[in-house]
Amino acid sequence: MKSRTRREFGCLTGAMVLAGLGPRLAAGEAKAKVVVVGGGIGGATAAKYLAASARTIEVTLVEPKPRYTTCFFSNLYLAGLCSLESLTHGYETLAQRYGINVIHDSVTAVDPVGKTVGLKNGPKLPYDRVVVAPGIAFNYEALAGYDEAATQIIPHAWNAGPQTQLLRRQLENMEDGGVFVLVAPPNPFRCPPAPYERASLVAYYFKQHKPHSRILILDAKDSFNAQDLFLDAWERHYRGMIEWLPAQFTGGIKAIDVKERSVKTASETFKAAVANIIPPQMAGQFAQQNGLVDQSGWCPIDPITFESKLQPGIHVVGDASSAGDMPKSAFVANSQAKACAFAITAALTTSERQPPHLFNTCYTFLSPDDAVSNAVSFKPAAGTIKIIDNFVSQVQESVETRHRTAREAQSWYAAFTRDTFG
């Protein structure tokens, strides 16, 4: 595997995406109809690139919420480093600039025989292709004592918005000297570095406002993504504040006592002043209800077109998809959505089929001025998706490099959300 620099990845990504735009269309061809279900990163990107790639495709985006708050960067909000409003985006530009028909409603079901999408409060939408981006759901049955009602007392804060605000208020109200217990989920889950970024930025907040407080991470795993980078940062920035206990030390998470605000493991029960439970995850409820999920709990897809292997004519992008080596991240959802949009455009028009170019780029904050990143490229191979190239920040990087990466992260967020929402 050849190692590339982060900047080379950025150039490569942009060049390949631009190369995919502007496919030829057949003269006089009637408009095909594509319905996109879900207005998160995957759905919004798919709708935008379908509309931008082929003006003879009529694109409808169905999303119940009028605005979307990004999960990525929401740990900065917990640390008091940004507002939730700055992470929130609307769909106006997608409608006005790209001509996408944006409907704020809930989809009841997809009928693959009649080729219609049912709405809770509107008429059925006919389609030639459907793209679904249902995101994740929480597998509460795998975590005794914790359910959806319990999230109002002990938040998961894994969908940005009210849950994130609740956790922020609890941290603000916590007395100095308390213990913040964070339960990290088993693989696979949305955004692998995020639980540990959260611990880092909550530690930063404690260091400023509650210096006698501690953070305890009870992990369902024995190791985690970029572990060496986090352990190094915790020693440099937050010595003695963060303790990580892997499953091999605790025997694993056995139950949550919401009333006592405690976490029971096989070896010990841990009492929290503030607890944050990130449950085990699976494909979103819509995927579960529409025959898109296999026994793994995720959606198997064609690695080139992202068409479901279980429901022809329905494409699945983003966290819900089972996509080989690709992690469940926002940038991956964006990359999959573009590949899917180009594949659908080729199928519905006379345009040339483009090979998929699949990437991931993530930035992770360890403190406000200390950030790391990774960049990975993938390709379809042997019926799945494999890593072919990567860049990862190293432990020994200089202070100046980390400062620069933190500044790049802010620019990355602005460019990435603009690429998705307008």
mmCIF file of N, CA and C in Angstrom, residues 50-137:
data_model
loop_
_atom_site.group_PDB
_atom_site.id
_atom_site.type_symbol
_atom_site.label_atom_id
_atom_site.label_comp_id
_atom_site.label_asym_id
_atom_site.label_seq_id
_atom_site.Cartn_x
_atom_site.Cartn_y
_atom_site.Cartn_z
ATOM 1 N N LEU A 50 -27.302 14.101 -8.417
ATOM 2 C CA LEU A 50 -28.228 13.621 -9.453
ATOM 3 C C LEU A 50 -28.788 14.803 -10.236
ATOM 4 N N ALA A 51 -29.221 15.820 -9.519
ATOM 5 C CA ALA A 51 -29.800 16.991 -10.180
ATOM 6 C C ALA A 51 -28.758 17.738 -11.005
ATOM 7 N N ALA A 52 -27.517 17.813 -10.486
ATOM 8 C CA ALA A 52 -26.467 18.541 -11.204
ATOM 9 C C ALA A 52 -25.941 17.763 -12.400
ATOM 10 N N SER A 53 -26.041 16.451 -12.355
ATOM 11 C CA SER A 53 -25.454 15.622 -13.405
ATOM 12 C C SER A 53 -26.369 15.474 -14.603
ATOM 13 N N ALA A 54 -27.663 15.513 -14.403
ATOM 14 C CA ALA A 54 -28.580 15.245 -15.509
ATOM 15 C C ALA A 54 -29.848 16.048 -15.318
ATOM 16 N N ARG A 55 -29.995 17.106 -16.113
ATOM 17 C CA ARG A 55 -31.183 17.947 -15.989
ATOM 18 C C ARG A 55 -32.443 17.217 -16.435
ATOM 19 N N THR A 56 -32.317 16.097 -17.124
ATOM 20 C CA THR A 56 -33.503 15.357 -17.558
ATOM 21 C C THR A 56 -33.934 14.320 -16.525
ATOM 22 N N ILE A 57 -33.317 14.358 -15.341
ATOM 23 C CA ILE A 57 -33.790 13.526 -14.229
ATOM 24 C C ILE A 57 -34.490 14.428 -13.224
ATOM 25 N N GLU A 58 -35.719 14.071 -12.886
ATOM 26 C CA GLU A 58 -36.487 14.816 -11.879
ATOM 27 C C GLU A 58 -36.164 14.223 -10.506
ATOM 28 N N VAL A 59 -35.636 15.051 -9.618
ATOM 29 C CA VAL A 59 -35.169 14.566 -8.315
ATOM 30 C C VAL A 59 -36.076 15.097 -7.217
ATOM 31 N N THR A 60 -36.557 14.198 -6.381
ATOM 32 C CA THR A 60 -37.349 14.566 -5.206
ATOM 33 C C THR A 60 -36.623 14.086 -3.959
ATOM 34 N N LEU A 61 -36.432 14.976 -3.010
ATOM 35 C CA LEU A 61 -35.796 14.636 -1.733
ATOM 36 C C LEU A 61 -36.854 14.692 -0.643
ATOM 37 N N VAL A 62 -37.027 13.582 0.087
ATOM 38 C CA VAL A 62 -38.019 13.519 1.168
ATOM 39 C C VAL A 62 -37.291 13.440 2.502
ATOM 40 N N GLU A 63 -37.527 14.436 3.344
ATOM 41 C CA GLU A 63 -36.871 14.507 4.650
ATOM 42 C C GLU A 63 -37.840 15.195 5.624
ATOM 43 N N PRO A 64 -38.169 14.569 6.764
ATOM 44 C CA PRO A 64 -39.166 15.188 7.667
ATOM 45 C C PRO A 64 -38.700 16.490 8.308
ATOM 46 N N LYS A 65 -37.414 16.611 8.606
ATOM 47 C CA LYS A 65 -36.941 17.793 9.326
ATOM 48 C C LYS A 65 -36.578 18.930 8.352
ATOM 49 N N PRO A 66 -36.904 20.170 8.722
ATOM 50 C CA PRO A 66 -36.571 21.293 7.834
ATOM 51 C C PRO A 66 -35.089 21.633 7.810
ATOM 52 N N ARG A 67 -34.356 21.232 8.846
ATOM 53 C CA ARG A 67 -32.926 21.537 8.912
ATOM 54 C C ARG A 67 -32.180 20.341 9.487
ATOM 55 N N TYR A 68 -30.902 20.233 9.110
ATOM 56 C CA TYR A 68 -30.088 19.091 9.519
ATOM 57 C C TYR A 68 -28.870 19.584 10.301
ATOM 58 N N THR A 69 -28.642 18.978 11.486
ATOM 59 C CA THR A 69 -27.482 19.311 12.309
ATOM 60 C C THR A 69 -26.455 18.193 12.203
ATOM 61 N N THR A 70 -25.243 18.553 11.867
ATOM 62 C CA THR A 70 -24.221 17.526 11.639
ATOM 63 C C THR A 70 -23.741 16.916 12.954
ATOM 64 N N CYS A 71 -23.602 15.597 12.945
ATOM 65 C CA CYS A 71 -22.998 14.925 14.103
ATOM 66 C C CYS A 71 -21.511 15.260 14.180
ATOM 67 N N PHE A 72 -20.858 15.263 13.023
ATOM 68 C CA PHE A 72 -19.446 15.624 13.044
ATOM 69 C C PHE A 72 -19.305 17.083 13.452
ATOM 70 N N PHE A 73 -18.341 17.342 14.282
ATOM 71 C CA PHE A 73 -18.055 18.641 14.919
ATOM 72 C C PHE A 73 -18.984 18.927 16.109
ATOM 73 N N SER A 74 -19.968 18.050 16.413
ATOM 74 C CA SER A 74 -20.848 18.337 17.555
ATOM 75 C C SER A 74 -20.110 18.163 18.887
ATOM 76 N N ASN A 75 -18.986 17.439 18.893
ATOM 77 C CA ASN A 75 -18.189 17.368 20.123
ATOM 78 C C ASN A 75 -17.572 18.726 20.465
ATOM 79 N N LEU A 76 -17.340 19.563 19.435
ATOM 80 C CA LEU A 76 -16.862 20.924 19.696
ATOM 81 C C LEU A 76 -17.923 21.730 20.449
ATOM 82 N N TYR A 77 -19.188 21.471 20.115
ATOM 83 C CA TYR A 77 -20.285 22.137 20.839
ATOM 84 C C TYR A 77 -20.284 21.723 22.306
ATOM 85 N N LEU A 78 -20.074 20.437 22.583
ATOM 86 C CA LEU A 78 -20.034 19.967 23.973
ATOM 87 C C LEU A 78 -18.925 20.661 24.762
ATOM 88 N N ALA A 79 -17.839 20.991 24.087
ATOM 89 C CA ALA A 79 -16.717 21.654 24.748
ATOM 90 C C ALA A 79 -16.893 23.162 24.829
ATOM 91 N N GLY A 80 -17.995 23.685 24.281
ATOM 92 C CA GLY A 80 -18.226 25.126 24.299
ATOM 93 C C GLY A 80 -17.437 25.877 23.245
ATOM 94 N N LEU A 81 -17.039 25.189 22.172
ATOM 95 C CA LEU A 81 -16.185 25.805 21.161
ATOM 96 C C LEU A 81 -16.937 26.229 19.903
ATOM 97 N N CYS A 82 -18.226 25.886 19.808
ATOM 98 C CA CYS A 82 -19.037 26.360 18.688
ATOM 99 C C CYS A 82 -20.499 26.256 19.098
ATOM 100 N N SER A 83 -21.378 26.896 18.325
ATOM 101 C CA SER A 83 -22.812 26.819 18.589
ATOM 102 C C SER A 83 -23.420 25.680 17.783
ATOM 103 N N LEU A 84 -24.560 25.187 18.241
ATOM 104 C CA LEU A 84 -25.248 24.151 17.474
ATOM 105 C C LEU A 84 -25.803 24.732 16.174
ATOM 106 N N GLU A 85 -26.160 26.018 16.207
ATOM 107 C CA GLU A 85 -26.677 26.662 15.003
ATOM 108 C C GLU A 85 -25.636 26.672 13.889
ATOM 109 N N SER A 86 -24.371 26.829 14.255
ATOM 110 C CA SER A 86 -23.323 26.848 13.231
ATOM 111 C C SER A 86 -23.143 25.484 12.570
ATOM 112 N N LEU A 87 -23.704 24.437 13.169
ATOM 113 C CA LEU A 87 -23.611 23.081 12.614
ATOM 114 C C LEU A 87 -24.907 22.673 11.917
ATOM 115 N N THR A 88 -25.825 23.616 11.754
ATOM 116 C CA THR A 88 -27.154 23.297 11.233
ATOM 117 C C THR A 88 -27.336 23.888 9.838
ATOM 118 N N HIS A 89 -27.916 23.076 8.946
ATOM 119 C CA HIS A 89 -27.986 23.451 7.531
ATOM 120 C C HIS A 89 -29.397 23.184 6.988
ATOM 121 N N GLY A 90 -29.846 24.047 6.073
ATOM 122 C CA GLY A 90 -31.156 23.885 5.457
ATOM 123 C C GLY A 90 -31.042 23.345 4.039
ATOM 124 N N TYR A 91 -32.192 23.206 3.388
ATOM 125 C CA TYR A 91 -32.259 22.594 2.056
ATOM 126 C C TYR A 91 -32.639 23.614 0.978
ATOM 127 N N GLU A 92 -32.634 24.899 1.356
ATOM 128 C CA GLU A 92 -33.104 25.920 0.417
ATOM 129 C C GLU A 92 -32.279 25.955 -0.872
ATOM 130 N N THR A 93 -30.950 25.864 -0.727
ATOM 131 C CA THR A 93 -30.092 25.950 -1.923
ATOM 132 C C THR A 93 -30.302 24.751 -2.845
ATOM 133 N N LEU A 94 -30.522 23.572 -2.255
ATOM 134 C CA LEU A 94 -30.776 22.390 -3.095
ATOM 135 C C LEU A 94 -32.036 22.588 -3.931
ATOM 136 N N ALA A 95 -33.042 23.225 -3.340
ATOM 137 C CA ALA A 95 -34.292 23.448 -4.067
ATOM 138 C C ALA A 95 -34.146 24.565 -5.098
ATOM 139 N N GLN A 96 -33.539 25.680 -4.672
ATOM 140 C CA GLN A 96 -33.525 26.869 -5.530
ATOM 141 C C GLN A 96 -32.470 26.781 -6.637
ATOM 142 N N ARG A 97 -31.275 26.299 -6.312
ATOM 143 C CA ARG A 97 -30.201 26.292 -7.313
ATOM 144 C C ARG A 97 -30.221 25.054 -8.192
ATOM 145 N N TYR A 98 -30.633 23.922 -7.601
ATOM 146 C CA TYR A 98 -30.543 22.663 -8.352
ATOM 147 C C TYR A 98 -31.906 22.132 -8.779
ATOM 148 N N GLY A 99 -32.979 22.829 -8.396
ATOM 149 C CA GLY A 99 -34.317 22.428 -8.854
ATOM 150 C C GLY A 99 -34.832 21.151 -8.228
ATOM 151 N N ILE A 100 -34.308 20.786 -7.066
ATOM 152 C CA ILE A 100 -34.753 19.568 -6.390
ATOM 153 C C ILE A 100 -36.086 19.837 -5.698
ATOM 154 N N ASN A 101 -37.020 18.920 -5.861
ATOM 155 C CA ASN A 101 -38.316 19.013 -5.186
ATOM 156 C C ASN A 101 -38.134 18.493 -3.763
ATOM 157 N N VAL A 102 -38.047 19.400 -2.799
ATOM 158 C CA VAL A 102 -37.800 19.004 -1.402
ATOM 159 C C VAL A 102 -39.147 18.903 -0.686
ATOM 160 N N ILE A 103 -39.461 17.736 -0.160
ATOM 161 C CA ILE A 103 -40.713 17.496 0.568
ATOM 162 C C ILE A 103 -40.383 17.157 2.017
ATOM 163 N N HIS A 104 -40.936 17.941 2.942
ATOM 164 C CA HIS A 104 -40.719 17.658 4.360
ATOM 165 C C HIS A 104 -41.867 16.786 4.869
ATOM 166 N N ASP A 105 -41.641 15.496 4.838
ATOM 167 C CA ASP A 105 -42.651 14.513 5.218
ATOM 168 C C ASP A 105 -41.905 13.226 5.586
ATOM 169 N N SER A 106 -42.661 12.266 6.123
ATOM 170 C CA SER A 106 -42.077 10.955 6.444
ATOM 171 C C SER A 106 -42.500 9.950 5.388
ATOM 172 N N VAL A 107 -41.566 9.097 5.000
ATOM 173 C CA VAL A 107 -41.883 8.024 4.054
ATOM 174 C C VAL A 107 -42.420 6.831 4.833
ATOM 175 N N THR A 108 -43.567 6.312 4.390
ATOM 176 C CA THR A 108 -44.154 5.158 5.076
ATOM 177 C C THR A 108 -43.564 3.848 4.569
ATOM 178 N N ALA A 109 -43.389 3.731 3.248
ATOM 179 C CA ALA A 109 -42.845 2.491 2.685
ATOM 180 C C ALA A 109 -42.489 2.715 1.223
ATOM 181 N N VAL A 110 -41.618 1.862 0.711
ATOM 182 C CA VAL A 110 -41.324 1.828 -0.724
ATOM 183 C C VAL A 110 -41.966 0.569 -1.297
ATOM 184 N N ASP A 111 -42.713 0.729 -2.392
ATOM 185 C CA ASP A 111 -43.331 -0.413 -3.071
ATOM 186 C C ASP A 111 -42.487 -0.741 -4.299
ATOM 187 N N PRO A 112 -41.615 -1.757 -4.229
ATOM 188 C CA PRO A 112 -40.728 -2.049 -5.357
ATOM 189 C C PRO A 112 -41.451 -2.647 -6.556
ATOM 190 N N VAL A 113 -42.678 -3.150 -6.375
ATOM 191 C CA VAL A 113 -43.454 -3.699 -7.496
ATOM 192 C C VAL A 113 -44.170 -2.565 -8.237
ATOM 193 N N GLY A 114 -44.910 -1.760 -7.477
ATOM 194 C CA GLY A 114 -45.601 -0.634 -8.082
ATOM 195 C C GLY A 114 -44.694 0.542 -8.368
ATOM 196 N N LYS A 115 -43.459 0.490 -7.855
ATOM 197 C CA LYS A 115 -42.467 1.557 -8.005
ATOM 198 C C LYS A 115 -43.020 2.898 -7.521
ATOM 199 N N THR A 116 -43.453 2.891 -6.271
ATOM 200 C CA THR A 116 -43.916 4.127 -5.645
ATOM 201 C C THR A 116 -43.334 4.245 -4.236
ATOM 202 N N VAL A 117 -43.218 5.481 -3.797
ATOM 203 C CA VAL A 117 -42.811 5.794 -2.428
ATOM 204 C C VAL A 117 -44.006 6.400 -1.716
ATOM 205 N N GLY A 118 -44.444 5.795 -0.612
ATOM 206 C CA GLY A 118 -45.592 6.297 0.122
ATOM 207 C C GLY A 118 -45.182 7.340 1.145
ATOM 208 N N LEU A 119 -45.992 8.421 1.237
ATOM 209 C CA LEU A 119 -45.734 9.483 2.204
ATOM 210 C C LEU A 119 -46.797 9.457 3.300
ATOM 211 N N LYS A 120 -46.430 9.899 4.494
ATOM 212 C CA LYS A 120 -47.378 9.942 5.616
ATOM 213 C C LYS A 120 -48.492 10.938 5.346
ATOM 214 N N ASN A 121 -48.167 12.081 4.744
ATOM 215 C CA ASN A 121 -49.145 13.156 4.598
ATOM 216 C C ASN A 121 -49.334 13.605 3.155
ATOM 217 N N GLY A 122 -49.015 12.760 2.189
ATOM 218 C CA GLY A 122 -49.120 13.191 0.805
ATOM 219 C C GLY A 122 -49.362 12.026 -0.131
ATOM 220 N N PRO A 123 -49.462 12.316 -1.448
ATOM 221 C CA PRO A 123 -49.693 11.254 -2.427
ATOM 222 C C PRO A 123 -48.447 10.390 -2.615
ATOM 223 N N LYS A 124 -48.650 9.204 -3.180
ATOM 224 C CA LYS A 124 -47.516 8.335 -3.477
ATOM 225 C C LYS A 124 -46.667 8.949 -4.588
ATOM 226 N N LEU A 125 -45.363 8.774 -4.471
ATOM 227 C CA LEU A 125 -44.437 9.325 -5.455
ATOM 228 C C LEU A 125 -43.955 8.206 -6.381
ATOM 229 N N PRO A 126 -44.234 8.295 -7.697
ATOM 230 C CA PRO A 126 -43.709 7.285 -8.624
ATOM 231 C C PRO A 126 -42.204 7.462 -8.813
ATOM 232 N N TYR A 127 -41.518 6.366 -9.098
ATOM 233 C CA TYR A 127 -40.064 6.474 -9.285
ATOM 234 C C TYR A 127 -39.546 5.482 -10.317
ATOM 235 N N ASP A 128 -38.404 5.835 -10.899
ATOM 236 C CA ASP A 128 -37.625 4.887 -11.700
ATOM 237 C C ASP A 128 -36.507 4.272 -10.853
ATOM 238 N N ARG A 129 -35.936 5.084 -9.969
ATOM 239 C CA ARG A 129 -34.956 4.600 -8.992
ATOM 240 C C ARG A 129 -35.219 5.312 -7.665
ATOM 241 N N VAL A 130 -34.860 4.612 -6.586
ATOM 242 C CA VAL A 130 -34.926 5.206 -5.256
ATOM 243 C C VAL A 130 -33.537 5.142 -4.631
ATOM 244 N N VAL A 131 -33.125 6.220 -3.967
ATOM 245 C CA VAL A 131 -31.921 6.225 -3.134
ATOM 246 C C VAL A 131 -32.374 6.395 -1.696
ATOM 247 N N VAL A 132 -31.969 5.502 -0.829
ATOM 248 C CA VAL A 132 -32.319 5.660 0.587
ATOM 249 C C VAL A 132 -31.043 5.848 1.398
ATOM 250 N N ALA A 133 -31.130 6.758 2.353
ATOM 251 C CA ALA A 133 -30.009 7.033 3.265
ATOM 252 C C ALA A 133 -30.585 7.081 4.674
ATOM 253 N N PRO A 134 -30.924 5.916 5.240
ATOM 254 C CA PRO A 134 -31.652 5.898 6.511
ATOM 255 C C PRO A 134 -30.774 6.057 7.741
ATOM 256 N N GLY A 135 -29.465 6.090 7.556
ATOM 257 C CA GLY A 135 -28.586 6.271 8.718
ATOM 258 C C GLY A 135 -28.618 5.077 9.655
ATOM 259 N N ILE A 136 -28.417 5.365 10.941
ATOM 260 C CA ILE A 136 -28.334 4.287 11.935
ATOM 261 C C ILE A 136 -29.594 4.246 12.801
ATOM 262 N N ALA A 137 -29.788 3.080 13.444
ATOM 263 C CA ALA A 137 -30.746 2.943 14.545
ATOM 264 C C ALA A 137 -29.976 2.349 15.711
#
